[in-house]
Amino acid sequence: MLGFILSGLQMWLTGAREWGVLALVCMGTFVLARLTAAWYTHRLTCPLCHGTVLHEKRCHKHRDAQKLPLIGHRATAVLSLLCTARFSCMYCGTLFRLKK
């Protein structure tokens, strides 16, 4: 999305068509990445309770589920996965490791 904004701004400043094409490519890549992410968030489930790990539902979260202040359970799970290769299921509160 940042590439789209910067390319669009550069196109507006210079008037060069190449920047517009690059902006459209960046927007297409962003949309494709978001669709892929939406597809995978519904398919990733907790091995224990079978709840979707990266897709929040309106049901109550477990009291042992990890949640950082000012961000939700899903963002906490994503940051935990990226930084420590572990996640805490927001529905059953169980801590899982990706690599054993």
mmCIF file of C-alpha atoms in Angstrom:
data_model
loop_
_atom_site.group_PDB
_atom_site.id
_atom_site.type_symbol
_atom_site.label_atom_id
_atom_site.label_comp_id
_atom_site.label_asym_id
_atom_site.label_seq_id
_atom_site.Cartn_x
_atom_site.Cartn_y
_atom_site.Cartn_z
ATOM 1 C CA MET A 1 0.000 0.000 0.000
ATOM 2 C CA LEU A 2 2.908 2.304 0.751
ATOM 3 C CA GLY A 3 4.309 1.601 -2.732
ATOM 4 C CA PHE A 4 0.946 2.590 -4.242
ATOM 5 C CA ILE A 5 0.866 5.858 -2.313
ATOM 6 C CA LEU A 6 4.466 6.778 -3.117
ATOM 7 C CA SER A 7 4.148 5.823 -6.789
ATOM 8 C CA GLY A 8 0.883 7.724 -7.106
ATOM 9 C CA LEU A 9 2.433 10.784 -5.507
ATOM 10 C CA GLN A 10 5.433 10.551 -7.821
ATOM 11 C CA MET A 11 3.097 10.210 -10.830
ATOM 12 C CA TRP A 12 1.166 13.269 -9.706
ATOM 13 C CA LEU A 13 4.370 15.302 -9.266
ATOM 14 C CA THR A 14 6.115 14.289 -12.507
ATOM 15 C CA GLY A 15 3.210 13.300 -14.739
ATOM 16 C CA ALA A 16 5.123 10.246 -15.977
ATOM 17 C CA ARG A 17 2.956 7.321 -17.055
ATOM 18 C CA GLU A 18 5.452 4.731 -15.735
ATOM 19 C CA TRP A 19 4.761 5.799 -12.155
ATOM 20 C CA GLY A 20 1.043 5.249 -12.725
ATOM 21 C CA VAL A 21 1.665 1.745 -14.020
ATOM 22 C CA LEU A 22 3.868 1.023 -10.998
ATOM 23 C CA ALA A 23 1.138 2.374 -8.690
ATOM 24 C CA LEU A 24 -1.415 0.023 -10.260
ATOM 25 C CA VAL A 25 0.963 -2.937 -9.942
ATOM 26 C CA CYS A 26 1.519 -2.089 -6.272
ATOM 27 C CA MET A 27 -2.234 -1.853 -5.658
ATOM 28 C CA GLY A 28 -2.821 -5.185 -7.416
ATOM 29 C CA THR A 29 -0.101 -6.823 -5.334
ATOM 30 C CA PHE A 30 -1.625 -5.402 -2.154
ATOM 31 C CA VAL A 31 -5.109 -6.686 -3.038
ATOM 32 C CA LEU A 32 -3.723 -10.131 -3.920
ATOM 33 C CA ALA A 33 -1.801 -10.285 -0.633
ATOM 34 C CA ARG A 34 -4.904 -9.312 1.363
ATOM 35 C CA LEU A 35 -7.035 -11.941 -0.410
ATOM 36 C CA THR A 36 -4.388 -14.595 0.256
ATOM 37 C CA ALA A 37 -4.189 -13.571 3.902
ATOM 38 C CA ALA A 38 -7.974 -13.725 4.234
ATOM 39 C CA TRP A 39 -7.963 -17.213 2.697
ATOM 40 C CA TYR A 40 -5.318 -18.528 5.100
ATOM 41 C CA THR A 41 -6.736 -16.913 8.259
ATOM 42 C CA HIS A 42 -9.899 -18.973 7.907
ATOM 43 C CA ARG A 43 -7.952 -22.187 7.305
ATOM 44 C CA LEU A 44 -5.474 -21.987 10.228
ATOM 45 C CA THR A 45 -7.089 -23.664 13.218
ATOM 46 C CA CYS A 46 -6.022 -24.510 16.745
ATOM 47 C CA PRO A 47 -5.032 -28.189 17.031
ATOM 48 C CA LEU A 48 -6.855 -28.535 20.354
ATOM 49 C CA CYS A 49 -10.150 -26.615 20.119
ATOM 50 C CA HIS A 50 -10.303 -26.152 16.313
ATOM 51 C CA GLY A 51 -10.921 -22.394 16.640
ATOM 52 C CA THR A 52 -9.508 -20.125 13.945
ATOM 53 C CA VAL A 53 -6.192 -18.787 15.232
ATOM 54 C CA LEU A 54 -5.876 -15.652 13.092
ATOM 55 C CA HIS A 55 -9.562 -14.863 12.567
ATOM 56 C CA GLU A 56 -11.414 -13.428 15.551
ATOM 57 C CA LYS A 57 -15.027 -14.310 16.168
ATOM 58 C CA ARG A 58 -17.455 -12.527 18.453
ATOM 59 C CA CYS A 59 -17.424 -15.293 21.055
ATOM 60 C CA HIS A 60 -15.709 -14.855 24.420
ATOM 61 C CA LYS A 61 -11.957 -15.275 24.580
ATOM 62 C CA HIS A 62 -10.284 -17.531 27.130
ATOM 63 C CA ARG A 63 -8.977 -15.866 30.280
ATOM 64 C CA ASP A 64 -5.504 -17.377 29.740
ATOM 65 C CA ALA A 65 -5.230 -16.085 26.153
ATOM 66 C CA GLN A 66 -2.399 -13.624 25.623
ATOM 67 C CA LYS A 67 -3.330 -10.054 24.717
ATOM 68 C CA LEU A 68 -0.992 -7.086 24.603
ATOM 69 C CA PRO A 69 -2.344 -3.729 25.789
ATOM 70 C CA LEU A 70 -3.973 -1.542 23.107
ATOM 71 C CA ILE A 71 -4.084 -4.309 20.470
ATOM 72 C CA GLY A 72 -6.387 -7.274 20.016
ATOM 73 C CA HIS A 73 -5.933 -10.992 20.412
ATOM 74 C CA ARG A 74 -5.271 -11.550 16.694
ATOM 75 C CA ALA A 75 -2.524 -8.914 16.488
ATOM 76 C CA THR A 76 -0.946 -10.365 19.625
ATOM 77 C CA ALA A 77 -0.984 -13.843 18.049
ATOM 78 C CA VAL A 78 0.603 -12.530 14.838
ATOM 79 C CA LEU A 79 3.363 -10.674 16.714
ATOM 80 C CA SER A 80 3.993 -13.727 18.879
ATOM 81 C CA LEU A 81 4.212 -15.976 15.805
ATOM 82 C CA LEU A 82 6.637 -13.655 14.044
ATOM 83 C CA CYS A 83 8.882 -12.986 17.045
ATOM 84 C CA THR A 84 8.885 -16.244 19.023
ATOM 85 C CA ALA A 85 7.337 -18.888 16.703
ATOM 86 C CA ARG A 86 4.697 -19.518 19.394
ATOM 87 C CA PHE A 87 1.079 -18.518 19.749
ATOM 88 C CA SER A 88 -1.567 -18.663 22.407
ATOM 89 C CA CYS A 89 -4.983 -19.740 21.165
ATOM 90 C CA MET A 90 -7.476 -17.003 21.987
ATOM 91 C CA TYR A 91 -10.301 -19.517 22.438
ATOM 92 C CA CYS A 92 -8.740 -22.205 24.632
ATOM 93 C CA GLY A 93 -5.688 -20.314 26.000
ATOM 94 C CA THR A 94 -3.219 -23.102 25.166
ATOM 95 C CA LEU A 95 0.312 -22.127 24.168
ATOM 96 C CA PHE A 96 1.613 -23.836 21.013
ATOM 97 C CA ARG A 97 5.050 -23.899 19.376
ATOM 98 C CA LEU A 98 5.486 -23.978 15.620
ATOM 99 C CA LYS A 99 8.852 -25.739 15.670
ATOM 100 C CA LYS A 100 9.678 -28.538 18.082
#
